[in-house]
Amino acid sequence: MSGSASHSFKWRLVGWLVLFETVATLVVIAIAVGLLWVTGYLIDGYENGNVDVLKDAITRNQNGDLVLQETPDLTRLRQQAGNIWFIVRDKEGSEGEVPDAFAFATAGLEHMNDARFRLSPDKNARPEAVVKWLESPAGSVQIFSGTEGELTLSRLLLSTTGAFLTIFVPMLLLLAFATVVVTPIVVRRMLSGLSHAASHAAHIEYDQRGIQMPVADVPSEFLPLVTAVNDALVRLDDGYTRHKRFLAQAAHELRTPVAILGARIASLPPGPDKTRLNEDVTRLSILAGQLLDLERLDAQKDEFRPVDLAALAERVIVALAPLAFGAGYEMTFEADQRPVMVTGDEASLERALTNLVQNAIDHGGRRGTITVKVDSQGSIDVCDDGDGIPRSETDKIFEPFQRLRKDGKGAGLGLNLVQKIAHLHGGYVDVARSASGGACMRIVLPLSQGVEA
């Protein structure tokens, strides 16, 4: 298994199943052999004890004749059974002799392959003699002998190992292969409901409300996890709603004192102090509007209406021109004579353009010209002659409360709101440089259907 698969539920399950099957098979074999050994069935009923010992003791002398060498097993057999009798033969000769009771069988040995001789009338008793052809150190030989010997533990283990390798290992391999193939399919089908819930969760956005992970077909073992996530989503929705309500209430409360402050500043005599105070009050008013926009951005698209971008831009310029002139800027406005119609929320779009113009006033270096251009393709450019925006900061400036300079003015919400408003209307915001090297912010919106460019 690979490093990544080792942490997979599916492959860990497969691994444990294969291990369990192997251990269970070995345990069953061990128990079966142990019971047969303890009960004496393998010992008392075993008929090849002599043959096993004789087969290993057969060799050939220098002349190629069959001889029997005294092996430790043969010595042990003689001690246990006394004198043993046997005939060992191949196609060229033989070795040994048989008792008179089995002399009748010697004449037909060349025609025998595997035979048993029982003198007792009990058909369930172990036969007294056997004939077998076996492979020995001396080659293929035929052994005719009694059945006095017993099955030793070492031979039992050796024969069990051979049977295990030839029978049980292939069976285990086949079982393991079936487990590896079948288990992933079963697990995948059983966890399809959980996979569907996870896929649904992957598409949940932070600004979506009332979203829940589906619980249909989720296995009961994982249902508490999915339910806990759904409960957490409900709590997050409640917290977000309280947060939005607080922002809206705070913005409404701010508008009244800001309006009063603006009226009192308007009564002051002209001068640098009045200009700076007007800038600060305008900034406070815009901040209050931005906080309200955070609440209003949840408006549904079915509430959108046709909006003329050229007329909207003209209103914004008329409202902010005195502030720009007082800060030392010139202002120009470029637009076609024909309306540029889009579908959207007029108040939000006006707020977005106001934020861009206010941003140009704050960061344009108090020099040069602020240019607002409405294109017939549905874009609005706001350009200044300031220092511009470094390429490394073009993504960061759209993050909330992010400012290029620590000592900069504003709360860092303006461009974030502009981006949200553009996305809400199916458009986007782009950052470029003006011809003079200053910043150029562009809002691109889709034109209303049926409107020709």
PDB file of C-alpha atoms in Angstrom, residues 309-323 331 333 346-347 349-358 361 372 380 382:
ATOM      1  CA  LEU A 309     -23.909  53.289 -16.010  1.00  0.00           C
ATOM      2  CA  ALA A 310     -23.213  56.613 -17.732  1.00  0.00           C
ATOM      3  CA  ALA A 311     -25.897  58.470 -15.768  1.00  0.00           C
ATOM      4  CA  LEU A 312     -24.827  56.745 -12.556  1.00  0.00           C
ATOM      5  CA  ALA A 313     -21.177  57.743 -13.075  1.00  0.00           C
ATOM      6  CA  GLU A 314     -22.174  61.323 -13.807  1.00  0.00           C
ATOM      7  CA  ARG A 315     -24.069  61.559 -10.511  1.00  0.00           C
ATOM      8  CA  VAL A 316     -21.089  60.207  -8.565  1.00  0.00           C
ATOM      9  CA  ILE A 317     -18.705  62.701 -10.180  1.00  0.00           C
ATOM     10  CA  VAL A 318     -21.016  65.633  -9.455  1.00  0.00           C
ATOM     11  CA  ALA A 319     -21.233  64.534  -5.812  1.00  0.00           C
ATOM     12  CA  LEU A 320     -17.480  64.029  -5.304  1.00  0.00           C
ATOM     13  CA  ALA A 321     -16.043  66.734  -7.600  1.00  0.00           C
ATOM     14  CA  PRO A 322     -15.922  69.397  -4.855  1.00  0.00           C
ATOM     15  CA  LEU A 323     -14.011  66.978  -2.617  1.00  0.00           C
ATOM     16  CA  MET A 331     -11.489  65.595 -12.832  1.00  0.00           C
ATOM     17  CA  PHE A 333     -15.458  62.300 -17.388  1.00  0.00           C
ATOM     18  CA  GLU A 346     -28.436  50.890  -8.551  1.00  0.00           C
ATOM     19  CA  ALA A 347     -27.580  51.843  -4.966  1.00  0.00           C
ATOM     20  CA  LEU A 349     -23.356  50.057  -8.065  1.00  0.00           C
ATOM     21  CA  GLU A 350     -23.306  53.715  -7.114  1.00  0.00           C
ATOM     22  CA  ARG A 351     -21.621  52.819  -3.832  1.00  0.00           C
ATOM     23  CA  ALA A 352     -19.000  50.753  -5.688  1.00  0.00           C
ATOM     24  CA  LEU A 353     -18.102  53.631  -8.036  1.00  0.00           C
ATOM     25  CA  THR A 354     -18.085  56.075  -5.113  1.00  0.00           C
ATOM     26  CA  ASN A 355     -15.604  53.832  -3.310  1.00  0.00           C
ATOM     27  CA  LEU A 356     -13.288  53.779  -6.344  1.00  0.00           C
ATOM     28  CA  VAL A 357     -13.370  57.569  -6.753  1.00  0.00           C
ATOM     29  CA  GLN A 358     -12.854  58.062  -3.023  1.00  0.00           C
ATOM     30  CA  ILE A 361      -8.764  60.854  -3.977  1.00  0.00           C
ATOM     31  CA  VAL A 372     -13.714  58.359 -14.903  1.00  0.00           C
ATOM     32  CA  ILE A 380     -16.099  51.793 -15.803  1.00  0.00           C
ATOM     33  CA  VAL A 382     -11.305  55.149 -12.503  1.00  0.00           C
TER      34      VAL A 382
END
